[in-house]
mmCIF file of N, CA and C in Angstrom:
data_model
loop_
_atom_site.group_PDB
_atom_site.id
_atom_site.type_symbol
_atom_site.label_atom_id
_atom_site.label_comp_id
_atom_site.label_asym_id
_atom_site.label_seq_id
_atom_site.Cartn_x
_atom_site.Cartn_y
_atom_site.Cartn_z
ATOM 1 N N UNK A 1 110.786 0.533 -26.565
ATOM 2 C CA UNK A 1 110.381 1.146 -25.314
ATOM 3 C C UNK A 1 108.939 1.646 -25.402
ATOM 4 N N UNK A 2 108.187 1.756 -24.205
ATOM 5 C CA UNK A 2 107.075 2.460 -24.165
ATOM 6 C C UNK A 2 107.378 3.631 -23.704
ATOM 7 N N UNK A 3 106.452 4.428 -23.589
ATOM 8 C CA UNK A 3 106.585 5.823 -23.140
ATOM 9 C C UNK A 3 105.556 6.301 -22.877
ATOM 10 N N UNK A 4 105.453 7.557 -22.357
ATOM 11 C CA UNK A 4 104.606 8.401 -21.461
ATOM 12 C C UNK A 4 105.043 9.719 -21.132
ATOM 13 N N UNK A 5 104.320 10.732 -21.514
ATOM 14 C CA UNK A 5 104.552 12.128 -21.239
ATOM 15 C C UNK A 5 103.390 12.895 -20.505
ATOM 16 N N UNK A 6 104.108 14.340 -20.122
ATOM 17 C CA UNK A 6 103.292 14.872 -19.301
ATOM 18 C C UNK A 6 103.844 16.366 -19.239
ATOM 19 N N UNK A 7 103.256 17.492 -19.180
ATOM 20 C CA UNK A 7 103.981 18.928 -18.726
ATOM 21 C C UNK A 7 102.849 19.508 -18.374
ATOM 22 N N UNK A 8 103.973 20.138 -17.052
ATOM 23 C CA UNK A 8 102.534 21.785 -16.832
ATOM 24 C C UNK A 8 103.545 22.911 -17.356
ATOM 25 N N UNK A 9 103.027 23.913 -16.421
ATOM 26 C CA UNK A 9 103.558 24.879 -17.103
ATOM 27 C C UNK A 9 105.804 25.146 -16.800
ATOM 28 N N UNK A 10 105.842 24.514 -15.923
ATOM 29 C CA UNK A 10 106.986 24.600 -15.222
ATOM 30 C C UNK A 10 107.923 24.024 -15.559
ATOM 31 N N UNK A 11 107.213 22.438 -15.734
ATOM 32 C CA UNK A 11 108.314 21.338 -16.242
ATOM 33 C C UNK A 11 107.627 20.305 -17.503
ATOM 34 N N UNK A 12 108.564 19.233 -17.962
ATOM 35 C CA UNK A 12 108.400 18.405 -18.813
ATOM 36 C C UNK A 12 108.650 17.197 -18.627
ATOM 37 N N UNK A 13 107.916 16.212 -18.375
ATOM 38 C CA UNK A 13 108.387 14.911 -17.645
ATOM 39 C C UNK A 13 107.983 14.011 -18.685
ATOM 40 N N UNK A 14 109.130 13.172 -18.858
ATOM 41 C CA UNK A 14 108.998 11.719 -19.728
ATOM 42 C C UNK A 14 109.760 10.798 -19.541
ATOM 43 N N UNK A 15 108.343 9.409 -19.493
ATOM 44 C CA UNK A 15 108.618 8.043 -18.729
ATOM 45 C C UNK A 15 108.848 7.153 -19.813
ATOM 46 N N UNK A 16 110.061 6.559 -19.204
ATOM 47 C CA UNK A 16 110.646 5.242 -21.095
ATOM 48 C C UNK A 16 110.561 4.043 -19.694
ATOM 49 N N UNK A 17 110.059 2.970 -20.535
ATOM 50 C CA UNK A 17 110.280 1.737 -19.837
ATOM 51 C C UNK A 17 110.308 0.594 -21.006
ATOM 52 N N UNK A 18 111.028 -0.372 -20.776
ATOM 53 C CA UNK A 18 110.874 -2.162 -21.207
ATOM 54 C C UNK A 18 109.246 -2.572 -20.803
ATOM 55 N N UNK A 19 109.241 -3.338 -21.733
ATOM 56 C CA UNK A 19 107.885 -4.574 -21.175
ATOM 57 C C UNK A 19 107.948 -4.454 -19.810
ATOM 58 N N UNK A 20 106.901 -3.700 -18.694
ATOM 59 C CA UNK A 20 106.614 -4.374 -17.040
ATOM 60 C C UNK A 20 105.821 -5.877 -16.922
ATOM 61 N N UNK A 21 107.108 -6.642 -16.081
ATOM 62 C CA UNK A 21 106.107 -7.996 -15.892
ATOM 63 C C UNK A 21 105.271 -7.919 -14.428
ATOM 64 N N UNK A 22 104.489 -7.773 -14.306
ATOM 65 C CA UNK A 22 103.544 -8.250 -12.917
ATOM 66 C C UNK A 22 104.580 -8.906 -11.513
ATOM 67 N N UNK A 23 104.983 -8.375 -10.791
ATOM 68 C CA UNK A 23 105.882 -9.248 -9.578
ATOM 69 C C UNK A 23 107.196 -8.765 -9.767
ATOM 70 N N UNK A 24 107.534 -8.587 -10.917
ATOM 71 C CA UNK A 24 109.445 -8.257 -11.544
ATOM 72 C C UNK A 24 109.445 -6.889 -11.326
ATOM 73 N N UNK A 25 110.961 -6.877 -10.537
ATOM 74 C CA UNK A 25 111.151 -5.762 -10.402
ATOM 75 C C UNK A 25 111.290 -4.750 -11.982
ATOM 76 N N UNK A 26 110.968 -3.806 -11.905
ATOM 77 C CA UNK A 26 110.475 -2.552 -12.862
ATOM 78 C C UNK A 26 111.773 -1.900 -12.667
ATOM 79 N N UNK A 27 112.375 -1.351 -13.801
ATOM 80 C CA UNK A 27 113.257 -0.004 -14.070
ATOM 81 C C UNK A 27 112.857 0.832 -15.056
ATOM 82 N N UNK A 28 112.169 1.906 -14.644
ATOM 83 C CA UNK A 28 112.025 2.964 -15.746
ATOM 84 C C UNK A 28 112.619 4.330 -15.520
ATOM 85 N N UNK A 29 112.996 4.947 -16.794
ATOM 86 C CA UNK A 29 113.919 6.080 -17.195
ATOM 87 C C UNK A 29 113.057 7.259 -17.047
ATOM 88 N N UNK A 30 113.096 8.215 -16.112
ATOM 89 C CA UNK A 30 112.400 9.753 -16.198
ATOM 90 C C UNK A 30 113.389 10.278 -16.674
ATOM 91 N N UNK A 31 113.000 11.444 -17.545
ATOM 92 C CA UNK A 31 113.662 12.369 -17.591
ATOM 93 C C UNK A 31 112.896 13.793 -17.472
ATOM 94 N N UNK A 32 113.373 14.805 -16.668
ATOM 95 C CA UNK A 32 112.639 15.908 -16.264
ATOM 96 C C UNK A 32 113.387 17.508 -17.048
ATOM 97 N N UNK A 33 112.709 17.652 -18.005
ATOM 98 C CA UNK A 33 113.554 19.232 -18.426
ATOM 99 C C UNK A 33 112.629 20.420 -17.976
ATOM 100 N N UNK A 34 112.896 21.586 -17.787
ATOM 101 C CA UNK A 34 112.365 22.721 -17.561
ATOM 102 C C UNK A 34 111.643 22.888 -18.772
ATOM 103 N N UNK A 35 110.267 23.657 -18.865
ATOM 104 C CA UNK A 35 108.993 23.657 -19.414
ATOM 105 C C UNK A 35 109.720 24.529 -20.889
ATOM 106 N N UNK A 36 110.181 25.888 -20.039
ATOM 107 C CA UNK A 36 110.352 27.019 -21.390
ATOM 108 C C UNK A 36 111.722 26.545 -21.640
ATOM 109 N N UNK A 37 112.637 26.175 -21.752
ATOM 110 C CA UNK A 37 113.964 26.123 -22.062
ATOM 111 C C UNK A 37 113.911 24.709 -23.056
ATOM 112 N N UNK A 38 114.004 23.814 -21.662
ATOM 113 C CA UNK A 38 113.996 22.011 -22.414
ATOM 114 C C UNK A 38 115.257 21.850 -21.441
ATOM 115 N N UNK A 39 115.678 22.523 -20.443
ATOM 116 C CA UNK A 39 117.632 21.980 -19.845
ATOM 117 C C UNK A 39 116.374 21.145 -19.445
ATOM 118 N N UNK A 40 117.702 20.034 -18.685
ATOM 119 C CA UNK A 40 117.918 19.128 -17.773
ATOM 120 C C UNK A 40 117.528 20.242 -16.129
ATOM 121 N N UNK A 41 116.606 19.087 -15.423
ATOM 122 C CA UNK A 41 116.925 19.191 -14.245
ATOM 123 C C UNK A 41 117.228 18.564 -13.518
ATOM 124 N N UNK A 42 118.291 19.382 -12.871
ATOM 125 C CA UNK A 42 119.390 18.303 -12.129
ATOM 126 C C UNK A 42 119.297 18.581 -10.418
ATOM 127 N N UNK A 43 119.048 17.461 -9.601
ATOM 128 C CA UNK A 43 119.193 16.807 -8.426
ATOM 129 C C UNK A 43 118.082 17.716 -8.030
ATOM 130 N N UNK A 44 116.651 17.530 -8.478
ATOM 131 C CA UNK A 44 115.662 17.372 -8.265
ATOM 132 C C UNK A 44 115.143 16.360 -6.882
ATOM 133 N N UNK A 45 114.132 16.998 -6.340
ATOM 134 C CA UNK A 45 113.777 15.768 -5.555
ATOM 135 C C UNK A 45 112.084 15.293 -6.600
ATOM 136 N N UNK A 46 112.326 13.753 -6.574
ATOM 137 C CA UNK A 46 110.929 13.744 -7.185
ATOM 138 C C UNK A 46 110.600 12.270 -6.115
ATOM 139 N N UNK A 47 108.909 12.638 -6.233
ATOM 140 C CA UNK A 47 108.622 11.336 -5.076
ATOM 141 C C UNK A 47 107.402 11.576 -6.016
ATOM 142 N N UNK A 48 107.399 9.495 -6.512
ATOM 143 C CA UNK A 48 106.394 9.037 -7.429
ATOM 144 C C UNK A 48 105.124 8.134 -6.232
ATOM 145 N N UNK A 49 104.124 8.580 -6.593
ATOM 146 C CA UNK A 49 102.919 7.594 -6.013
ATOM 147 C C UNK A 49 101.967 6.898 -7.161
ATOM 148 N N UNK A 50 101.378 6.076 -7.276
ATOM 149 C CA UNK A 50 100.290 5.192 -7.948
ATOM 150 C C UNK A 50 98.904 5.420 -6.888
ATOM 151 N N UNK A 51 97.669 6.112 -7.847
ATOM 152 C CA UNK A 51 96.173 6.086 -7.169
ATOM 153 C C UNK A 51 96.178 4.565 -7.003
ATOM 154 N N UNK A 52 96.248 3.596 -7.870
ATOM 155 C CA UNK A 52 95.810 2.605 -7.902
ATOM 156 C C UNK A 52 96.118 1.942 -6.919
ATOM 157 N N UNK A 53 97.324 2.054 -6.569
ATOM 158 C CA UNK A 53 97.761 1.375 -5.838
ATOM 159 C C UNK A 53 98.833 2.637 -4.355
ATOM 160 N N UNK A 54 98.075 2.382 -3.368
ATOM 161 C CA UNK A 54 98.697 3.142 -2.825
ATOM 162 C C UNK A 54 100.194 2.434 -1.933
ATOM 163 N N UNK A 55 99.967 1.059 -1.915
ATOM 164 C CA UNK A 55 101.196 0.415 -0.933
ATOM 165 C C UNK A 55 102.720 0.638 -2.003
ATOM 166 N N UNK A 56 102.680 0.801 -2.992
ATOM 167 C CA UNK A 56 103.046 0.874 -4.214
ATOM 168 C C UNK A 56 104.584 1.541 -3.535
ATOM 169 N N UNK A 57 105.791 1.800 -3.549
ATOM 170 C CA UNK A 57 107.012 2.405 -3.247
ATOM 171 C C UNK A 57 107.757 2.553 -4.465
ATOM 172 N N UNK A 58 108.387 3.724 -4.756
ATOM 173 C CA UNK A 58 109.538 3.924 -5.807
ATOM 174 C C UNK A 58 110.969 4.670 -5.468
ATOM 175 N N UNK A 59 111.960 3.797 -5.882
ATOM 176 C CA UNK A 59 113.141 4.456 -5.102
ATOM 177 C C UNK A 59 113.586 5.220 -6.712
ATOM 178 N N UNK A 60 113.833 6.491 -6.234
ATOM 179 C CA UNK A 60 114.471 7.410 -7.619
ATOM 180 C C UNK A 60 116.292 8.037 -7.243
ATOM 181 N N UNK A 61 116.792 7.635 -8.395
ATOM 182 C CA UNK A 61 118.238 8.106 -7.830
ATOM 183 C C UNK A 61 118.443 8.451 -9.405
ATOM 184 N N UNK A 62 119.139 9.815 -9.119
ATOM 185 C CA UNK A 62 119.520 10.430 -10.483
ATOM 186 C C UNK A 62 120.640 9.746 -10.989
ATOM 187 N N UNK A 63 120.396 9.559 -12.680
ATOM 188 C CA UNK A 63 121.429 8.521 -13.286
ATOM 189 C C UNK A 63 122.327 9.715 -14.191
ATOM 190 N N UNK A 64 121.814 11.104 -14.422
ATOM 191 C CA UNK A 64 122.776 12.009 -15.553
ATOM 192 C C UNK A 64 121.658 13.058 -14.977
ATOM 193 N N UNK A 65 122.121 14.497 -15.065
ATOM 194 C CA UNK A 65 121.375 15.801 -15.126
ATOM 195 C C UNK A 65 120.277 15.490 -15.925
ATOM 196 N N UNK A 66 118.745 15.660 -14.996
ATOM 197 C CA UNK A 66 117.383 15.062 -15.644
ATOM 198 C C UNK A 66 116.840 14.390 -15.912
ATOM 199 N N UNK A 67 117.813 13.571 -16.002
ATOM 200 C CA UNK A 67 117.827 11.518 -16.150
ATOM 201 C C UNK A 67 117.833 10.815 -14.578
ATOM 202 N N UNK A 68 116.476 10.443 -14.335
ATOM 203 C CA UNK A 68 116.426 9.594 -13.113
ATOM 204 C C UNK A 68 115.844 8.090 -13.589
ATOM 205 N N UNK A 69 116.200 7.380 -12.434
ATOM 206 C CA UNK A 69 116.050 6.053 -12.562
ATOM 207 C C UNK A 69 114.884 5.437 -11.511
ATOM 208 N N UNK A 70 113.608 4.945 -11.968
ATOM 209 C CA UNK A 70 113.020 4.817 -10.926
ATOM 210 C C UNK A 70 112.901 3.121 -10.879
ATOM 211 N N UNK A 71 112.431 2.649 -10.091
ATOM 212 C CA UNK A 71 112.908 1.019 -9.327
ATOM 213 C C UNK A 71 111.293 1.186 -8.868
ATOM 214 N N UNK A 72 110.765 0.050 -8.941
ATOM 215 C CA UNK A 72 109.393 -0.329 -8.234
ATOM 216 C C UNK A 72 109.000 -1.776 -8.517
ATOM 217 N N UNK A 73 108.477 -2.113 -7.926
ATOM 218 C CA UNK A 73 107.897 -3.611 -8.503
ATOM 219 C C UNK A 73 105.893 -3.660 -8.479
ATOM 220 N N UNK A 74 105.512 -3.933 -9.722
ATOM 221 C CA UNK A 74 103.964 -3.502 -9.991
ATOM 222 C C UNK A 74 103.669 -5.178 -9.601
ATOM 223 N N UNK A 75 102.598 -5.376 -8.891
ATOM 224 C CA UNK A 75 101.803 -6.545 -8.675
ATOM 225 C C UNK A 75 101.192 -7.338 -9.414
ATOM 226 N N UNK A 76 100.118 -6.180 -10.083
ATOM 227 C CA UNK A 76 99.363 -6.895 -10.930
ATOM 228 C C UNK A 76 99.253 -6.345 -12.711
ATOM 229 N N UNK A 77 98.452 -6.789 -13.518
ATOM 230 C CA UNK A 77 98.439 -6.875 -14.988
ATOM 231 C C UNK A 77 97.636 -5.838 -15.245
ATOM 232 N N UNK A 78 97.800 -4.583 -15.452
ATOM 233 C CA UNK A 78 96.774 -3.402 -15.820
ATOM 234 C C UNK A 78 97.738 -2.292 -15.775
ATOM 235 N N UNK A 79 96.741 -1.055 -16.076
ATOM 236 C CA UNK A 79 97.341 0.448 -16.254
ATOM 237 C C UNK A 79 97.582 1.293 -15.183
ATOM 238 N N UNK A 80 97.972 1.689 -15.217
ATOM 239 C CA UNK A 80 98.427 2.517 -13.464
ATOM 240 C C UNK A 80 98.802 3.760 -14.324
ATOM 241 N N UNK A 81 98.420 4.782 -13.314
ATOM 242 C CA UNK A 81 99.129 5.995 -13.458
ATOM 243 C C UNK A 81 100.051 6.583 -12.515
ATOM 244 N N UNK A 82 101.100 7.550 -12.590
ATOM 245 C CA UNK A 82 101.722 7.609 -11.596
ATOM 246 C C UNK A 82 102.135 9.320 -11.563
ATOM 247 N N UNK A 83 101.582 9.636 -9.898
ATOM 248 C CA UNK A 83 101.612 10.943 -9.545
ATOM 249 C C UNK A 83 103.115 11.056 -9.312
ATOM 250 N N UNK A 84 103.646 12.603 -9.928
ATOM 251 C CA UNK A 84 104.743 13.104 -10.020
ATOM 252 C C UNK A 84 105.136 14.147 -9.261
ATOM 253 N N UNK A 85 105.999 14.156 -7.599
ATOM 254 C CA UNK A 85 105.868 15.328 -7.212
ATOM 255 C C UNK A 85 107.663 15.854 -7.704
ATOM 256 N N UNK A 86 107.023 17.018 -8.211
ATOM 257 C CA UNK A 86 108.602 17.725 -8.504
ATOM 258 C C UNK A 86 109.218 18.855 -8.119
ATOM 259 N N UNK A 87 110.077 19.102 -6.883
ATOM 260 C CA UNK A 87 110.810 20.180 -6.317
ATOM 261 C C UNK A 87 112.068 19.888 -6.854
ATOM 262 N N UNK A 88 112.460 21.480 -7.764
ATOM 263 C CA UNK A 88 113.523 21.144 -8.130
ATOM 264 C C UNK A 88 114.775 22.323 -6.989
ATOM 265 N N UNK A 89 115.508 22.290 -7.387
ATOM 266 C CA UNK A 89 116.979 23.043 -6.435
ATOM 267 C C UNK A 89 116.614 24.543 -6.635
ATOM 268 N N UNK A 90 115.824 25.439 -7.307
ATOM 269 C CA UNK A 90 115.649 26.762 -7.114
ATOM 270 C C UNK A 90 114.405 26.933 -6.851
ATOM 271 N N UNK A 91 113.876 25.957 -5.690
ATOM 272 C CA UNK A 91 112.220 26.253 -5.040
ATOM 273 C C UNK A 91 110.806 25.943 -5.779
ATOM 274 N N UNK A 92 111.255 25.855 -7.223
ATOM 275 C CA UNK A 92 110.044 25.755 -8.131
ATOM 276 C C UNK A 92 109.226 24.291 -7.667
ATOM 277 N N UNK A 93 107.930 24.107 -7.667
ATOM 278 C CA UNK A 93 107.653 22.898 -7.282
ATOM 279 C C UNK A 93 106.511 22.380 -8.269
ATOM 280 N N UNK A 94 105.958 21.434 -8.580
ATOM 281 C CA UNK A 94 104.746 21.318 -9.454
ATOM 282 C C UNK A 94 104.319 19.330 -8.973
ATOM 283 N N UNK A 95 103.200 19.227 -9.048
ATOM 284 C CA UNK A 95 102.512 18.009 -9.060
ATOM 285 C C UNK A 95 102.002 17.604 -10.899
ATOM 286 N N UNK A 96 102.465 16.323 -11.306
ATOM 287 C CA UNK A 96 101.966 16.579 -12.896
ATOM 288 C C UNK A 96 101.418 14.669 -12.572
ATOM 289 N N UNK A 97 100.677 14.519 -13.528
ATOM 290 C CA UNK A 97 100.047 13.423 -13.434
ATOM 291 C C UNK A 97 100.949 12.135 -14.871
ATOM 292 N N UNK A 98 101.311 11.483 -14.517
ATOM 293 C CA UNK A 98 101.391 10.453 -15.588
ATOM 294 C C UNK A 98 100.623 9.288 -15.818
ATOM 295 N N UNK A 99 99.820 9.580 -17.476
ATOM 296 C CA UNK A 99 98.835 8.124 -17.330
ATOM 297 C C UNK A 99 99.425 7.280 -18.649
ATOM 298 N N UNK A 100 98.915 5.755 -18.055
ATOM 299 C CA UNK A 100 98.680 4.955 -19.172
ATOM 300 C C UNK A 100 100.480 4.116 -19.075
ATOM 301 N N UNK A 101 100.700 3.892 -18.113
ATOM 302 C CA UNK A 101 101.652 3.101 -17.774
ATOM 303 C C UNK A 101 101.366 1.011 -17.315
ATOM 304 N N UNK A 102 101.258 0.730 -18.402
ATOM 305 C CA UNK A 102 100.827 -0.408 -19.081
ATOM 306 C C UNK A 102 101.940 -1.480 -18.181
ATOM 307 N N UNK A 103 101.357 -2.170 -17.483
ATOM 308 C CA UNK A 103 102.219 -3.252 -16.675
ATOM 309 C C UNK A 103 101.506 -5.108 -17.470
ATOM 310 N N UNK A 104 102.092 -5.656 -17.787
ATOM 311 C CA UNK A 104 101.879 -7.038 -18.423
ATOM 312 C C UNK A 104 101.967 -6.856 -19.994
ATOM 313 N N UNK A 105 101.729 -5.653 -20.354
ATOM 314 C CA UNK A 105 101.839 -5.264 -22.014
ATOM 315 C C UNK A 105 103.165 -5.835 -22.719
ATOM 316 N N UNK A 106 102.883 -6.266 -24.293
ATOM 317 C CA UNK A 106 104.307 -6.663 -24.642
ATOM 318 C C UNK A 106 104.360 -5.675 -26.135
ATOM 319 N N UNK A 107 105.902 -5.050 -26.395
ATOM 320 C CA UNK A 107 105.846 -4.547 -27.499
ATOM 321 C C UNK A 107 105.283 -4.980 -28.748
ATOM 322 N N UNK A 108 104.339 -4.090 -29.395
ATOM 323 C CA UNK A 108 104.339 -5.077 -31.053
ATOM 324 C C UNK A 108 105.334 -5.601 -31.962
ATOM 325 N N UNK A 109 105.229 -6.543 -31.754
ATOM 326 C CA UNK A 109 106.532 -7.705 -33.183
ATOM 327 C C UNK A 109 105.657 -7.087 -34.489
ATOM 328 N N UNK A 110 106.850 -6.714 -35.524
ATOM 329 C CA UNK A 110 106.726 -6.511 -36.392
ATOM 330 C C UNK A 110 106.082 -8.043 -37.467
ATOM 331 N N UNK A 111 105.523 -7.314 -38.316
ATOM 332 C CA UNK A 111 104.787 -9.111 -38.766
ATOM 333 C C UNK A 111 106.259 -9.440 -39.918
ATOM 334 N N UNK A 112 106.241 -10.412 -40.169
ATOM 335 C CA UNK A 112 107.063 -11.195 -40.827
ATOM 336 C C UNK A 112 106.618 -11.191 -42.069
ATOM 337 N N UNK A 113 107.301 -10.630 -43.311
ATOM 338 C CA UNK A 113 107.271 -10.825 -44.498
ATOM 339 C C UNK A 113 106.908 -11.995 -45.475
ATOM 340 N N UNK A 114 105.929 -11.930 -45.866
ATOM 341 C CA UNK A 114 105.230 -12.852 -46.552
ATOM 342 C C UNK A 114 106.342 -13.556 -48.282
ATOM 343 N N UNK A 115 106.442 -14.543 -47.954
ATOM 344 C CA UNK A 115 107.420 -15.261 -48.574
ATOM 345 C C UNK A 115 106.885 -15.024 -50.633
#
């Protein structure tokens, strides 16, 4: 998996994804815990945007307490970052930035042992 983190003072947000291919639909794993503790936050509203791309849409539906699932499909072969808005169920709200979300990238293969 790749990954990507981010916190302000409020919360803790971290993005797991597979290889993104360019055109293919995208599934990546947020998970959102509270800043001083580390719980889970649960049934959060979060609404993701891309600077880069503003036509850009992400549907988020919580998969476990803190564990959301986000759905998007990226166009093209480059880095995107993606703005995080987070209201959670006791009013707290925060904007946190996520960078360096690598679309066409492939994990490193380990090299193969020399005979």
């Amino acid at each position: 998996y790749f990954s990507v983190f981010t916190d302000s003072d409020q919360f803790e947000v971290l993005l797991r994804y597979e290889p993104l291919k360019p055109g293919e639909p995208a599934h990546l794993r947020l998970f959102l815990a509270d800043f001083a503790t580390n719980a889970p936050i649960h049934k959060a509203k979060i609404t993701l945007t891309a600077p880069e791309d503003g036509k850009l849409t992400f549907q988020t539906t919580e998969q476990h307490p803190g564990e959301y699932l986000i759905e998007t499909t990226f166009p093209n072969p480059r880095t995107y970052s993606l703005t995080v808005q987070v209201v959670a169920p006791d009013g707290r709200a925060d904007l946190l930035l996520l960078e360096g979300v690598a679309v066409g990238k492939e994990l490193p293969q380990a090299a193969e042992p020399a005979a």
